[in-house]
PDB file of C-alpha atoms in Angstrom:
ATOM      1  CA  MET A 284     -16.122 -47.327  76.036  1.00 69.00           C
ATOM      2  CA  GLU A 285     -15.382 -43.663  75.483  1.00 76.00           C
ATOM      3  CA  ALA A 286     -11.539 -44.404  76.114  1.00 79.00           C
ATOM      4  CA  ILE A 287     -11.472 -46.749  73.392  1.00 81.00           C
ATOM      5  CA  TRP A 288     -13.355 -44.323  70.554  1.00 83.00           C
ATOM      6  CA  ILE A 289     -10.860 -41.687  71.736  1.00 85.00           C
ATOM      7  CA  LEU A 290      -7.834 -44.301  71.308  1.00 83.00           C
ATOM      8  CA  LEU A 291      -9.362 -45.398  67.795  1.00 82.00           C
ATOM      9  CA  THR A 292      -9.760 -41.639  66.749  1.00 86.00           C
ATOM     10  CA  LEU A 293      -6.430 -40.838  67.589  1.00 85.00           C
ATOM     11  CA  PHE A 294      -5.059 -43.942  65.802  1.00 82.00           C
ATOM     12  CA  VAL A 295      -7.097 -42.915  62.794  1.00 85.00           C
ATOM     13  CA  LEU A 296      -5.668 -39.303  63.249  1.00 87.00           C
ATOM     14  CA  ILE A 297      -2.103 -40.750  63.169  1.00 89.00           C
ATOM     15  CA  MET A 298      -2.443 -43.017  60.164  1.00 85.00           C
ATOM     16  CA  LEU A 299      -4.044 -39.962  58.083  1.00 85.00           C
ATOM     17  CA  ALA A 300      -0.950 -37.654  59.188  1.00 87.00           C
ATOM     18  CA  GLY A 301       1.330 -40.493  58.130  1.00 85.00           C
ATOM     19  CA  VAL A 302      -0.480 -41.056  54.820  1.00 85.00           C
ATOM     20  CA  TYR A 303      -0.491 -37.165  54.278  1.00 85.00           C
ATOM     21  CA  GLY A 304       3.148 -36.843  55.296  1.00 86.00           C
ATOM     22  CA  ALA A 305       4.294 -39.902  52.596  1.00 86.00           C
ATOM     23  CA  VAL A 306       2.337 -38.394  49.822  1.00 86.00           C
ATOM     24  CA  ARG A 307       4.012 -34.895  50.305  1.00 85.00           C
ATOM     25  CA  ALA A 308       7.320 -36.680  50.377  1.00 87.00           C
ATOM     26  CA  VAL A 309       6.696 -38.692  47.319  1.00 85.00           C
ATOM     27  CA  ARG A 310       5.709 -35.677  45.502  1.00 83.00           C
ATOM     28  CA  ALA A 311       8.642 -33.524  46.559  1.00 85.00           C
ATOM     29  CA  ALA A 312      10.817 -36.257  45.673  1.00 85.00           C
ATOM     30  CA  LYS A 313       9.335 -36.760  42.105  1.00 82.00           C
ATOM     31  CA  ARG A 314       9.185 -32.983  41.673  1.00 82.00           C
ATOM     32  CA  GLY A 315      13.122 -33.036  42.570  1.00 84.00           C
ATOM     33  CA  ILE A 316      13.601 -36.077  40.322  1.00 83.00           C
ATOM     34  CA  ASP A 317      11.811 -34.417  37.301  1.00 80.00           C
ATOM     35  CA  ARG A 318      13.814 -31.032  38.210  1.00 79.00           C
ATOM     36  CA  THR A 319      17.118 -32.990  37.768  1.00 83.00           C
ATOM     37  CA  VAL A 320      15.919 -34.729  34.759  1.00 81.00           C
ATOM     38  CA  HIS A 321      14.976 -31.587  32.893  1.00 74.00           C
ATOM     39  CA  GLN A 322      18.379 -30.045  33.867  1.00 77.00           C
ATOM     40  CA  ALA A 323      20.005 -33.028  32.582  1.00 82.00           C
ATOM     41  CA  ARG A 324      18.069 -32.715  29.479  1.00 80.00           C
ATOM     42  CA  VAL A 325      18.810 -29.022  28.795  1.00 77.00           C
ATOM     43  CA  THR A 326      22.532 -29.612  29.520  1.00 82.00           C
ATOM     44  CA  VAL A 327      22.509 -32.336  26.624  1.00 81.00           C
ATOM     45  CA  GLU A 328      20.686 -30.247  24.461  1.00 80.00           C
ATOM     46  CA  GLU A 329      22.614 -27.249  24.821  1.00 78.00           C
ATOM     47  CA  THR A 330      25.852 -29.496  24.525  1.00 84.00           C
ATOM     48  CA  ARG A 331      24.653 -30.934  21.185  1.00 82.00           C
ATOM     49  CA  LEU A 332      23.940 -27.442  20.040  1.00 82.00           C
ATOM     50  CA  ARG A 333      27.480 -26.237  20.763  1.00 83.00           C
ATOM     51  CA  ALA A 334      28.799 -29.073  18.936  1.00 84.00           C
ATOM     52  CA  ARG A 335      26.833 -28.616  15.890  1.00 80.00           C
ATOM     53  CA  GLN A 336      27.523 -24.850  15.836  1.00 77.00           C
ATOM     54  CA  LEU A 337      31.135 -25.701  15.750  1.00 81.00           C
ATOM     55  CA  ALA A 338      31.045 -28.885  13.509  1.00 79.00           C
ATOM     56  CA  GLN A 339      28.486 -27.520  10.803  1.00 77.00           C
ATOM     57  CA  PRO A 340      28.988 -24.079   9.442  1.00 77.00           C
ATOM     58  CA  GLY A 341      26.676 -22.383   7.513  1.00 80.00           C
ATOM     59  CA  ALA A 342      22.838 -22.402   8.147  1.00 82.00           C
ATOM     60  CA  ALA A 343      22.697 -25.244  10.434  1.00 81.00           C
ATOM     61  CA  GLY A 344      25.308 -24.058  12.443  1.00 85.00           C
ATOM     62  CA  GLU A 345      23.556 -20.615  12.717  1.00 87.00           C
ATOM     63  CA  LEU A 346      20.441 -22.417  13.743  1.00 88.00           C
ATOM     64  CA  ALA A 347      22.077 -23.685  16.603  1.00 88.00           C
ATOM     65  CA  GLN A 348      23.672 -20.482  17.373  1.00 89.00           C
ATOM     66  CA  LEU A 349      20.258 -18.766  17.478  1.00 91.00           C
ATOM     67  CA  ARG A 350      18.620 -21.633  19.820  1.00 90.00           C
ATOM     68  CA  LEU A 351      21.743 -21.083  22.147  1.00 91.00           C
ATOM     69  CA  SER A 352      21.261 -17.497  22.049  1.00 92.00           C
ATOM     70  CA  LEU A 353      17.819 -17.741  22.908  1.00 92.00           C
ATOM     71  CA  ARG A 354      17.942 -20.084  25.624  1.00 91.00           C
ATOM     72  CA  GLY A 355      20.702 -18.311  27.477  1.00 91.00           C
ATOM     73  CA  SER A 356      18.632 -14.982  27.540  1.00 93.00           C
ATOM     74  CA  MET A 357      15.467 -16.391  28.722  1.00 93.00           C
ATOM     75  CA  ARG A 358      16.893 -18.489  31.226  1.00 92.00           C
ATOM     76  CA  ALA A 359      19.050 -15.860  32.803  1.00 93.00           C
ATOM     77  CA  THR A 360      15.846 -13.499  32.872  1.00 94.00           C
ATOM     78  CA  GLY A 361      13.827 -15.861  34.442  1.00 92.00           C
ATOM     79  CA  GLN A 362      16.177 -16.640  37.186  1.00 91.00           C
ATOM     80  CA  ALA A 363      16.728 -12.864  37.894  1.00 91.00           C
ATOM     81  CA  LEU A 364      12.781 -12.432  38.047  1.00 91.00           C
ATOM     82  CA  GLN A 365      12.600 -15.323  40.561  1.00 89.00           C
ATOM     83  CA  ALA A 366      15.603 -14.359  42.638  1.00 88.00           C
ATOM     84  CA  ALA A 367      14.180 -10.531  42.886  1.00 88.00           C
ATOM     85  CA  ALA A 368      10.318 -11.306  43.036  1.00 85.00           C
ATOM     86  CA  PRO A 369      10.215 -12.392  46.600  1.00 85.00           C
ATOM     87  CA  GLN A 370      11.995  -9.152  48.241  1.00 83.00           C
ATOM     88  CA  ASP A 371       9.958  -7.032  45.224  1.00 82.00           C
ATOM     89  CA  ARG A 372       6.196  -7.318  45.000  1.00 83.00           C
ATOM     90  CA  SER A 373       6.044  -4.786  42.385  1.00 83.00           C
ATOM     91  CA  LEU A 374       7.621  -7.380  40.120  1.00 86.00           C
ATOM     92  CA  SER A 375       4.219  -9.072  39.537  1.00 86.00           C
ATOM     93  CA  GLU A 376       3.619  -7.330  36.352  1.00 88.00           C
ATOM     94  CA  SER A 377       7.227  -8.029  35.024  1.00 89.00           C
ATOM     95  CA  LEU A 378       6.791 -11.759  35.727  1.00 90.00           C
ATOM     96  CA  GLY A 379       3.475 -11.682  33.655  1.00 90.00           C
ATOM     97  CA  LEU A 380       5.068  -9.942  30.622  1.00 92.00           C
ATOM     98  CA  PHE A 381       7.913 -12.609  30.894  1.00 93.00           C
ATOM     99  CA  GLN A 382       5.357 -15.361  30.813  1.00 93.00           C
ATOM    100  CA  ARG A 383       3.850 -14.086  27.552  1.00 94.00           C
ATOM    101  CA  LEU A 384       7.564 -13.562  26.233  1.00 94.00           C
ATOM    102  CA  SER A 385       8.309 -17.321  27.140  1.00 93.00           C
ATOM    103  CA  ALA A 386       5.420 -18.343  25.147  1.00 94.00           C
ATOM    104  CA  HIS A 387       6.976 -16.290  22.194  1.00 94.00           C
ATOM    105  CA  ALA A 388      10.217 -17.946  22.853  1.00 93.00           C
ATOM    106  CA  ARG A 389       8.778 -21.488  23.026  1.00 92.00           C
ATOM    107  CA  ASP A 390       7.247 -21.111  19.797  1.00 93.00           C
ATOM    108  CA  LEU A 391      10.465 -19.672  18.185  1.00 93.00           C
ATOM    109  CA  GLU A 392      12.415 -22.533  19.660  1.00 91.00           C
ATOM    110  CA  ALA A 393      10.071 -25.194  17.919  1.00 91.00           C
ATOM    111  CA  ASP A 394      10.120 -23.480  14.578  1.00 90.00           C
ATOM    112  CA  LEU A 395      14.056 -23.155  14.820  1.00 90.00           C
ATOM    113  CA  LYS A 396      13.826 -27.096  15.993  1.00 88.00           C
ATOM    114  CA  ARG A 397      11.865 -27.989  12.834  1.00 89.00           C
ATOM    115  CA  LEU A 398      14.115 -26.033  10.461  1.00 88.00           C
ATOM    116  CA  GLU A 399      16.933 -28.104  11.745  1.00 84.00           C
ATOM    117  CA  GLN A 400      15.188 -31.155   9.880  1.00 84.00           C
ATOM    118  CA  GLU A 401      14.566 -29.180   6.776  1.00 81.00           C
ATOM    119  CA  PRO A 402      16.083 -31.071   3.769  1.00 82.00           C
ATOM    120  CA  ASP A 403      15.776 -28.229   1.830  1.00 81.00           C
ATOM    121  CA  ARG A 404      18.742 -25.873   1.821  1.00 81.00           C
ATOM    122  CA  ALA A 405      17.374 -23.154  -0.208  1.00 84.00           C
ATOM    123  CA  ARG A 406      14.400 -23.059   1.756  1.00 85.00           C
ATOM    124  CA  LEU A 407      16.173 -22.935   5.042  1.00 84.00           C
ATOM    125  CA  ALA A 408      18.386 -20.001   3.719  1.00 85.00           C
ATOM    126  CA  ALA A 409      15.097 -18.118   2.942  1.00 87.00           C
ATOM    127  CA  LEU A 410      13.442 -18.485   6.279  1.00 88.00           C
ATOM    128  CA  LEU A 411      16.895 -17.825   8.130  1.00 89.00           C
ATOM    129  CA  PRO A 412      16.657 -14.243   8.076  1.00 90.00           C
ATOM    130  CA  GLU A 413      13.086 -14.095   9.534  1.00 91.00           C
ATOM    131  CA  MET A 414      14.307 -16.688  12.531  1.00 91.00           C
ATOM    132  CA  ARG A 415      17.192 -14.337  13.162  1.00 91.00           C
ATOM    133  CA  GLU A 416      14.822 -11.279  13.389  1.00 93.00           C
ATOM    134  CA  ARG A 417      12.353 -12.898  15.674  1.00 93.00           C
ATOM    135  CA  THR A 418      15.366 -14.150  17.693  1.00 94.00           C
ATOM    136  CA  GLN A 419      16.793 -10.913  18.378  1.00 94.00           C
ATOM    137  CA  ARG A 420      13.623  -9.497  19.383  1.00 94.00           C
ATOM    138  CA  ILE A 421      12.939 -11.657  21.816  1.00 94.00           C
ATOM    139  CA  THR A 422      16.318 -11.694  23.231  1.00 94.00           C
ATOM    140  CA  HIS A 423      16.562  -7.873  23.273  1.00 95.00           C
ATOM    141  CA  SER A 424      13.226  -7.941  25.332  1.00 94.00           C
ATOM    142  CA  ALA A 425      14.391 -10.465  27.761  1.00 94.00           C
ATOM    143  CA  ASP A 426      17.962  -8.790  28.179  1.00 94.00           C
ATOM    144  CA  SER A 427      16.107  -5.432  28.986  1.00 94.00           C
ATOM    145  CA  LEU A 428      13.719  -6.789  31.349  1.00 93.00           C
ATOM    146  CA  ARG A 429      16.574  -8.644  32.918  1.00 93.00           C
ATOM    147  CA  TRP A 430      18.926  -5.361  33.218  1.00 94.00           C
ATOM    148  CA  ALA A 431      16.203  -3.509  34.468  1.00 92.00           C
ATOM    149  CA  VAL A 432      15.475  -5.889  37.196  1.00 91.00           C
ATOM    150  CA  GLN A 433      19.168  -6.113  38.046  1.00 90.00           C
ATOM    151  CA  GLU A 434      19.456  -2.093  37.881  1.00 91.00           C
ATOM    152  CA  ARG A 435      16.486  -2.028  40.350  1.00 89.00           C
ATOM    153  CA  THR A 436      17.853  -4.486  42.763  1.00 87.00           C
ATOM    154  CA  GLN A 437      21.191  -2.637  42.660  1.00 88.00           C
ATOM    155  CA  ARG A 438      19.812   0.580  43.351  1.00 88.00           C
ATOM    156  CA  PHE A 439      17.951  -0.588  46.238  1.00 85.00           C
ATOM    157  CA  ALA A 440      21.102  -2.320  47.483  1.00 86.00           C
ATOM    158  CA  HIS A 441      22.854   1.034  47.257  1.00 88.00           C
ATOM    159  CA  ASP A 442      20.270   2.762  49.180  1.00 88.00           C
ATOM    160  CA  ASP A 443      20.000   0.545  51.581  1.00 88.00           C
ATOM    161  CA  LEU A 444      23.706   0.434  52.176  1.00 91.00           C
ATOM    162  CA  ASP A 445      23.605   4.408  52.501  1.00 90.00           C
ATOM    163  CA  SER A 446      21.002   4.306  55.089  1.00 91.00           C
ATOM    164  CA  LEU A 447      22.837   1.779  56.895  1.00 91.00           C
ATOM    165  CA  GLY A 448      26.060   3.657  56.945  1.00 91.00           C
ATOM    166  CA  ARG A 449      24.232   6.702  58.149  1.00 91.00           C
ATOM    167  CA  GLU A 450      22.745   4.924  61.145  1.00 92.00           C
ATOM    168  CA  ILE A 451      25.991   3.388  62.098  1.00 92.00           C
ATOM    169  CA  GLU A 452      27.843   6.658  61.950  1.00 90.00           C
ATOM    170  CA  MET A 453      24.978   8.147  64.209  1.00 91.00           C
ATOM    171  CA  GLU A 454      25.554   5.153  66.750  1.00 89.00           C
ATOM    172  CA  ALA A 455      29.267   5.185  66.691  1.00 90.00           C
ATOM    173  CA  GLY A 456      29.278   8.818  67.270  1.00 87.00           C
ATOM    174  CA  ALA A 457      26.589   7.902  70.620  1.00 88.00           C
ATOM    175  CA  LEU A 458      28.981   5.079  71.691  1.00 88.00           C
ATOM    176  CA  ARG A 459      31.976   7.519  71.633  1.00 84.00           C
ATOM    177  CA  HIS A 460      30.124  10.284  73.827  1.00 78.00           C
ATOM    178  CA  TRP A 461      31.313   8.871  76.985  1.00 71.00           C
ATOM    179  CA  THR A 462      31.866  12.320  79.003  1.00 58.00           C
ATOM    180  CA  THR A 463      29.290  13.885  81.297  1.00 53.00           C
ATOM    181  CA  ALA A 464      27.476  16.771  80.882  1.00 51.00           C
ATOM    182  CA  GLU A 465      29.083  19.713  82.756  1.00 52.00           C
ATOM    183  CA  PRO A 466      26.667  21.119  85.442  1.00 52.00           C
ATOM    184  CA  ASP A 467      24.862  24.712  84.723  1.00 54.00           C
ATOM    185  CA  GLU A 468      25.670  26.473  87.837  1.00 53.00           C
ATOM    186  CA  PRO A 469      29.157  25.992  89.633  1.00 52.00           C
ATOM    187  CA  TRP A 470      29.494  23.972  92.793  1.00 50.00           C
ATOM    188  CA  THR A 471      29.986  26.164  96.163  1.00 52.00           C
ATOM    189  CA  ALA A 472      31.392  25.300  99.435  1.00 48.00           C
ATOM    190  CA  PRO A 473      29.165  25.078 102.532  1.00 48.00           C
ATOM    191  CA  GLU A 474      31.265  27.553 104.381  1.00 50.00           C
ATOM    192  CA  ALA A 475      30.944  30.205 101.852  1.00 45.00           C
ATOM    193  CA  SER A 476      27.331  29.830 101.719  1.00 47.00           C
ATOM    194  CA  ALA A 477      27.322  30.373 105.588  1.00 48.00           C
ATOM    195  CA  ARG A 478      29.295  33.587 105.500  1.00 52.00           C
ATOM    196  CA  PRO A 479      27.276  36.864 105.729  1.00 51.00           C
ATOM    197  CA  GLY A 480      27.503  39.013 102.811  1.00 50.00           C
ATOM    198  CA  PRO A 481      29.152  42.429 102.971  1.00 49.00           C
ATOM    199  CA  ASP A 482      25.347  43.858 103.315  1.00 49.00           C
ATOM    200  CA  ALA A 483      24.505  41.501 106.149  1.00 46.00           C
ATOM    201  CA  GLY A 484      24.774  44.283 108.489  1.00 46.00           C
ATOM    202  CA  ALA A 485      22.201  46.789 106.602  1.00 44.00           C
ATOM    203  CA  ARG A 486      19.626  44.286 106.942  1.00 47.00           C
ATOM    204  CA  SER A 487      16.759  45.589 109.171  1.00 46.00           C
ATOM    205  CA  GLY A 488      13.770  44.259 110.505  1.00 46.00           C
ATOM    206  CA  PRO A 489      13.174  40.968 112.484  1.00 43.00           C
ATOM    207  CA  GLU A 490      15.422  39.040 110.075  1.00 46.00           C
ATOM    208  CA  ALA A 491      18.372  41.186 111.224  1.00 42.00           C
ATOM    209  CA  GLY A 492      17.591  40.942 114.984  1.00 45.00           C
ATOM    210  CA  ALA A 493      17.186  37.346 114.843  1.00 43.00           C
ATOM    211  CA  ARG A 494      20.654  36.629 113.191  1.00 48.00           C
ATOM    212  CA  PRO A 495      23.296  39.234 114.505  1.00 46.00           C
ATOM    213  CA  GLY A 496      26.460  38.950 112.940  1.00 46.00           C
ATOM    214  CA  PRO A 497      29.479  37.426 114.829  1.00 47.00           C
ATOM    215  CA  GLY A 498      31.063  40.933 115.603  1.00 46.00           C
ATOM    216  CA  ALA A 499      27.884  42.716 116.740  1.00 46.00           C
ATOM    217  CA  GLY A 500      28.116  44.826 119.778  1.00 48.00           C
ATOM    218  CA  GLN A 501      31.633  45.049 120.084  1.00 51.00           C
ATOM    219  CA  ALA A 502      33.800  48.315 119.602  1.00 51.00           C
ATOM    220  CA  PRO A 503      36.700  48.433 117.374  1.00 52.00           C
ATOM    221  CA  GLU A 504      40.033  47.704 118.749  1.00 57.00           C
ATOM    222  CA  PRO A 505      42.695  50.440 118.552  1.00 54.00           C
ATOM    223  CA  PRO A 506      45.384  50.498 115.913  1.00 53.00           C
ATOM    224  CA  ARG A 507      48.750  48.866 117.172  1.00 57.00           C
ATOM    225  CA  PRO A 508      51.787  50.571 117.036  1.00 50.00           C
ATOM    226  CA  SER A 509      54.623  49.059 114.760  1.00 47.00           C
ATOM    227  CA  LEU A 510      57.548  47.469 116.463  1.00 45.00           C
ATOM    228  CA  GLY A 511      60.081  50.192 114.933  1.00 46.00           C
ATOM    229  CA  ALA A 512      57.890  53.125 115.558  1.00 47.00           C
ATOM    230  CA  ARG A 513      58.840  55.595 118.451  1.00 48.00           C
ATOM    231  CA  GLY A 514      56.611  55.547 121.532  1.00 50.00           C
ATOM    232  CA  ASN A 515      54.490  58.377 122.291  1.00 50.00           C
ATOM    233  CA  THR A 516      55.104  59.610 125.561  1.00 50.00           C
ATOM    234  CA  GLU A 517      52.206  62.400 125.572  1.00 53.00           C
ATOM    235  CA  PRO A 518      49.071  61.767 127.346  1.00 54.00           C
ATOM    236  CA  GLN A 519      46.130  60.633 124.892  1.00 54.00           C
ATOM    237  CA  PRO A 520      42.828  61.983 125.461  1.00 52.00           C
ATOM    238  CA  TRP A 521      41.353  58.786 126.113  1.00 51.00           C
ATOM    239  CA  GLN A 522      43.586  58.050 129.053  1.00 52.00           C
ATOM    240  CA  LYS A 523      42.299  59.002 132.726  1.00 49.00           C
ATOM    241  CA  PRO A 524      43.262  61.787 134.689  1.00 50.00           C
ATOM    242  CA  TRP A 525      45.297  59.930 136.929  1.00 47.00           C
ATOM    243  CA  GLN A 526      46.875  58.084 134.201  1.00 49.00           C
ATOM    244  CA  LYS A 527      48.607  61.438 133.097  1.00 47.00           C
ATOM    245  CA  SER A 528      51.544  61.449 135.267  1.00 50.00           C
ATOM    246  CA  PRO A 529      53.220  58.723 137.642  1.00 52.00           C
ATOM    247  CA  ARG A 530      52.145  57.951 140.784  1.00 51.00           C
ATOM    248  CA  PRO A 531      54.684  59.953 143.380  1.00 50.00           C
ATOM    249  CA  GLU A 532      56.403  57.559 145.847  1.00 49.00           C
ATOM    250  CA  ASN A 533      55.401  57.476 149.506  1.00 48.00           C
ATOM    251  CA  THR A 534      58.105  59.471 151.281  1.00 45.00           C
ATOM    252  CA  ALA A 535      56.823  58.825 154.759  1.00 40.00           C
TER     253      ALA A 535
END
């Protein structure tokens, strides 16, 4: 019985997950379709405005030019902020300011669109300087915000590139340093350390008696005459008395 309840619970959970996934997919597809439709409408509207700007000189053409200028400036600023906001959290206040500016831009575009249907050309010519001034103020604000965001992004990119360059130079120097460090003391052979120093015979005490030198207790040898030197026939003081004269021969 418990196994049946477990299977039933799993089936219900699977059905709920499937329904939730289907709803999410439908909503995502709807958002994609709405975005596509909106972009298509914007493209068609801007194409119509460009055609009117070229085909209808005068107030109607200037109204189309103002709408195109307003749309382009606001769209470029919005894209710059949306691209930089995920990497820079300090742009939240800038996004708030842009939203407030977008509200004014929408009101201005609605006014410009109503003026396109105005049959009175005199009224249109009287209101056109005000529309032009409002458009210039909004586009100038949007452009200033966009330029500031772009300069900030470029500055961060330059700083990051400089820091990266310094780190790479340090790493390259460390990779090229393949030579080993020289020892502090020179290497000495074992034979040199085993030889007694010049003051080895002057040591006294138990250490001198325990380790005598190799020549201790031996008399120094007399100097040998050279081959070309003349022989000395006189007896030397160190010779014994019987060695002073040759031994007489026996005559008996």
